[in-house]
Amino acid sequence: MIIINLLKWSNWFSYGINNYIKFDSNYLTQIKGLNGSGKSSIPLIIEETLYGKNSKSIKKQDLLNRLYPKEKLFSEIQFTKYNDKYLVQLSRKAILTLKLLKNGKDISSHTTTNTYNTIEKVIGLDFKTFTQLIYQSSTSSLQFLQSTDTQRKLFLINLFNLEKYTKLHD
């Protein structure tokens, strides 16, 4: 299980520069605010930083704050998994730069795609499962409750990475 400790970002959506949220691992974090205040942007920034895509299918050119077009897009996520500390840094102006550090050592691949694949392996969740966990809403929870037993079972198997046990059962 990963624990996100810190999210920093600049120039995403309606946000300017030098924004951050420190997450306390002893508590569940809920983001609340008025409509249009940027609540939904936070999980989208996390998704884009860790997976290079977002659950709302927002195009790359629409991620940048239009008020600061000359500024670069930046995000950084610090998280822990067991005793290891990870840092993911993303910056984009003309080109995308993505770095992955484990305990201070750069373990990025030569390509962005391979670095995203490494991040997914470290996290241990595919994009779909991750977004279902991080971007909770009453409608997604309701969909889970209204889905068939087979769909709920499949979701839980994927969530907890239990595919090997289903193969053994078969």
Short mmCIF file of N, CA, C and O in Angstrom, two decimals, residues 70-126:
data_model
loop_
_atom_site.label_atom_id
_atom_site.label_comp_id
_atom_site.label_asym_id
_atom_site.label_seq_id
_atom_site.Cartn_x
_atom_site.Cartn_y
_atom_site.Cartn_z
N LYS A 70 3.09 31.16 -20.36
CA LYS A 70 4.55 31.10 -20.50
C LYS A 70 5.19 30.29 -19.38
O LYS A 70 6.36 29.95 -19.45
N GLU A 71 4.43 30.02 -18.32
CA GLU A 71 4.95 29.24 -17.21
C GLU A 71 4.87 27.76 -17.54
O GLU A 71 4.02 27.33 -18.32
N LYS A 72 5.73 26.97 -16.91
CA LYS A 72 5.67 25.53 -17.14
C LYS A 72 4.71 24.89 -16.15
O LYS A 72 4.45 25.41 -15.07
N LEU A 73 4.17 23.79 -16.56
CA LEU A 73 3.32 22.94 -15.72
C LEU A 73 4.26 22.11 -14.85
O LEU A 73 5.25 21.58 -15.34
N PHE A 74 3.98 22.02 -13.56
CA PHE A 74 4.85 21.26 -12.66
C PHE A 74 4.01 20.54 -11.62
O PHE A 74 3.02 21.08 -11.13
N SER A 75 4.40 19.33 -11.29
CA SER A 75 3.80 18.63 -10.15
C SER A 75 4.84 17.69 -9.54
O SER A 75 5.76 17.24 -10.21
N GLU A 76 4.63 17.43 -8.27
CA GLU A 76 5.53 16.55 -7.53
C GLU A 76 4.70 15.81 -6.50
O GLU A 76 3.88 16.40 -5.81
N ILE A 77 4.90 14.50 -6.44
CA ILE A 77 4.21 13.68 -5.45
C ILE A 77 5.26 12.90 -4.68
O ILE A 77 6.10 12.22 -5.27
N GLN A 78 5.19 13.03 -3.36
CA GLN A 78 6.04 12.23 -2.48
C GLN A 78 5.14 11.18 -1.84
O GLN A 78 4.09 11.52 -1.30
N PHE A 79 5.56 9.93 -1.93
CA PHE A 79 4.79 8.87 -1.28
C PHE A 79 5.72 7.81 -0.73
O PHE A 79 6.89 7.73 -1.11
N THR A 80 5.19 7.04 0.20
CA THR A 80 5.96 5.93 0.77
C THR A 80 5.25 4.63 0.48
O THR A 80 4.02 4.58 0.37
N LYS A 81 6.04 3.60 0.33
CA LYS A 81 5.52 2.24 0.21
C LYS A 81 6.43 1.38 1.07
O LYS A 81 7.62 1.27 0.79
N TYR A 82 5.85 0.81 2.09
CA TYR A 82 6.61 0.10 3.11
C TYR A 82 7.64 1.06 3.68
O TYR A 82 7.27 2.11 4.17
N ASN A 83 8.90 0.79 3.61
CA ASN A 83 9.91 1.70 4.17
C ASN A 83 10.61 2.54 3.11
O ASN A 83 11.55 3.27 3.42
N ASP A 84 10.17 2.44 1.87
CA ASP A 84 10.81 3.18 0.78
C ASP A 84 10.08 4.49 0.52
O ASP A 84 8.86 4.56 0.54
N LYS A 85 10.87 5.54 0.25
CA LYS A 85 10.32 6.85 -0.06
C LYS A 85 10.49 7.11 -1.54
O LYS A 85 11.59 6.96 -2.09
N TYR A 86 9.41 7.49 -2.19
CA TYR A 86 9.41 7.75 -3.62
C TYR A 86 9.07 9.21 -3.89
O TYR A 86 8.31 9.83 -3.14
N LEU A 87 9.61 9.71 -4.98
CA LEU A 87 9.32 11.06 -5.43
C LEU A 87 9.10 11.01 -6.94
O LEU A 87 9.95 10.48 -7.67
N VAL A 88 7.96 11.52 -7.38
CA VAL A 88 7.66 11.61 -8.80
C VAL A 88 7.58 13.10 -9.13
O VAL A 88 6.82 13.83 -8.50
N GLN A 89 8.37 13.52 -10.11
CA GLN A 89 8.36 14.92 -10.55
C GLN A 89 8.02 14.99 -12.03
O GLN A 89 8.64 14.29 -12.83
N LEU A 90 7.06 15.83 -12.34
CA LEU A 90 6.64 16.02 -13.72
C LEU A 90 6.72 17.51 -14.04
O LEU A 90 6.27 18.33 -13.24
N SER A 91 7.31 17.84 -15.16
CA SER A 91 7.28 19.23 -15.64
C SER A 91 7.08 19.19 -17.15
O SER A 91 7.55 18.29 -17.84
N ARG A 92 6.34 20.18 -17.63
CA ARG A 92 6.05 20.23 -19.06
C ARG A 92 5.97 21.68 -19.49
O ARG A 92 5.26 22.47 -18.91
N LYS A 93 6.77 21.99 -20.47
CA LYS A 93 6.62 23.27 -21.18
C LYS A 93 6.57 22.89 -22.64
O LYS A 93 5.52 22.57 -23.14
N ALA A 94 7.69 22.87 -23.31
CA ALA A 94 7.71 22.38 -24.69
C ALA A 94 7.80 20.85 -24.70
O ALA A 94 7.18 20.20 -25.53
N ILE A 95 8.56 20.30 -23.77
CA ILE A 95 8.68 18.85 -23.67
C ILE A 95 8.35 18.39 -22.26
O ILE A 95 8.45 19.16 -21.31
N LEU A 96 7.99 17.15 -22.14
CA LEU A 96 7.65 16.56 -20.85
C LEU A 96 8.90 15.98 -20.20
O LEU A 96 9.68 15.29 -20.85
N THR A 97 9.08 16.28 -18.93
CA THR A 97 10.16 15.68 -18.15
C THR A 97 9.51 14.95 -16.98
O THR A 97 8.71 15.54 -16.25
N LEU A 98 9.84 13.68 -16.82
CA LEU A 98 9.29 12.87 -15.74
C LEU A 98 10.43 12.16 -15.02
O LEU A 98 11.25 11.50 -15.65
N LYS A 99 10.49 12.32 -13.70
CA LYS A 99 11.53 11.67 -12.91
C LYS A 99 10.88 10.84 -11.81
O LYS A 99 9.87 11.24 -11.23
N LEU A 100 11.49 9.71 -11.52
CA LEU A 100 11.07 8.84 -10.43
C LEU A 100 12.29 8.56 -9.57
O LEU A 100 13.30 8.04 -10.06
N LEU A 101 12.20 8.91 -8.30
CA LEU A 101 13.29 8.65 -7.37
C LEU A 101 12.82 7.72 -6.28
O LEU A 101 11.69 7.84 -5.80
N LYS A 102 13.68 6.78 -5.92
CA LYS A 102 13.42 5.85 -4.82
C LYS A 102 14.51 6.05 -3.79
O LYS A 102 15.69 5.85 -4.10
N ASN A 103 14.13 6.47 -2.60
CA ASN A 103 15.08 6.76 -1.53
C ASN A 103 16.21 7.68 -2.00
O ASN A 103 17.38 7.49 -1.69
N GLY A 104 15.85 8.68 -2.82
CA GLY A 104 16.81 9.66 -3.31
C GLY A 104 17.57 9.27 -4.56
O GLY A 104 18.27 10.08 -5.13
N LYS A 105 17.44 8.02 -5.00
CA LYS A 105 18.16 7.55 -6.19
C LYS A 105 17.22 7.57 -7.40
O LYS A 105 16.10 7.07 -7.34
N ASP A 106 17.71 8.14 -8.50
CA ASP A 106 16.91 8.24 -9.72
C ASP A 106 16.75 6.86 -10.35
O ASP A 106 17.74 6.24 -10.74
N ILE A 107 15.51 6.38 -10.44
CA ILE A 107 15.23 5.08 -11.07
C ILE A 107 14.36 5.26 -12.31
O ILE A 107 13.70 4.33 -12.76
N SER A 108 14.38 6.48 -12.88
CA SER A 108 13.62 6.76 -14.09
C SER A 108 14.17 5.94 -15.24
O SER A 108 15.35 5.61 -15.28
N SER A 109 13.31 5.65 -16.19
CA SER A 109 13.73 4.97 -17.42
C SER A 109 14.15 6.02 -18.44
O SER A 109 13.97 7.21 -18.23
N HIS A 110 14.65 5.55 -19.57
CA HIS A 110 15.06 6.46 -20.63
C HIS A 110 13.87 7.09 -21.32
O HIS A 110 13.99 8.16 -21.91
N THR A 111 12.72 6.44 -21.27
CA THR A 111 11.52 6.99 -21.89
C THR A 111 10.46 7.26 -20.84
O THR A 111 10.41 6.62 -19.81
N THR A 112 9.62 8.23 -21.14
CA THR A 112 8.52 8.57 -20.24
C THR A 112 7.56 7.40 -20.08
O THR A 112 7.11 7.10 -18.96
N THR A 113 7.26 6.71 -21.16
CA THR A 113 6.35 5.56 -21.11
C THR A 113 6.85 4.50 -20.16
O THR A 113 6.10 3.97 -19.34
N ASN A 114 8.14 4.18 -20.24
CA ASN A 114 8.70 3.17 -19.34
C ASN A 114 8.72 3.65 -17.89
O ASN A 114 8.53 2.85 -16.97
N THR A 115 8.94 4.95 -17.68
CA THR A 115 8.90 5.48 -16.31
C THR A 115 7.49 5.37 -15.75
O THR A 115 7.31 4.99 -14.59
N TYR A 116 6.48 5.69 -16.57
CA TYR A 116 5.08 5.51 -16.11
C TYR A 116 4.79 4.04 -15.79
O TYR A 116 4.12 3.74 -14.81
N ASN A 117 5.32 3.13 -16.59
CA ASN A 117 5.15 1.69 -16.31
C ASN A 117 5.80 1.31 -14.98
O ASN A 117 5.23 0.52 -14.21
N THR A 118 6.97 1.86 -14.70
CA THR A 118 7.65 1.59 -13.43
C THR A 118 6.84 2.14 -12.27
O THR A 118 6.68 1.47 -11.24
N ILE A 119 6.31 3.34 -12.42
CA ILE A 119 5.48 3.94 -11.36
C ILE A 119 4.27 3.06 -11.09
O ILE A 119 3.93 2.78 -9.93
N GLU A 120 3.62 2.56 -12.14
CA GLU A 120 2.45 1.69 -11.97
C GLU A 120 2.83 0.41 -11.22
O GLU A 120 2.09 -0.04 -10.34
N LYS A 121 3.99 -0.15 -11.54
CA LYS A 121 4.44 -1.35 -10.83
C LYS A 121 4.71 -1.07 -9.36
O LYS A 121 4.38 -1.87 -8.49
N VAL A 122 5.32 0.09 -9.08
CA VAL A 122 5.60 0.46 -7.69
C VAL A 122 4.29 0.63 -6.92
O VAL A 122 4.14 0.12 -5.81
N ILE A 123 3.35 1.33 -7.52
CA ILE A 123 2.06 1.58 -6.86
C ILE A 123 1.30 0.27 -6.68
O ILE A 123 0.65 0.05 -5.66
N GLY A 124 1.38 -0.61 -7.67
CA GLY A 124 0.71 -1.90 -7.57
C GLY A 124 -0.75 -1.86 -7.99
O GLY A 124 -1.50 -2.80 -7.72
N LEU A 125 -1.16 -0.77 -8.63
CA LEU A 125 -2.54 -0.64 -9.10
C LEU A 125 -2.52 -0.12 -10.52
O LEU A 125 -1.75 0.79 -10.84
N ASP A 126 -3.40 -0.67 -11.36
CA ASP A 126 -3.53 -0.11 -12.69
C ASP A 126 -4.31 1.21 -12.61
O ASP A 126 -4.88 1.55 -11.57
#
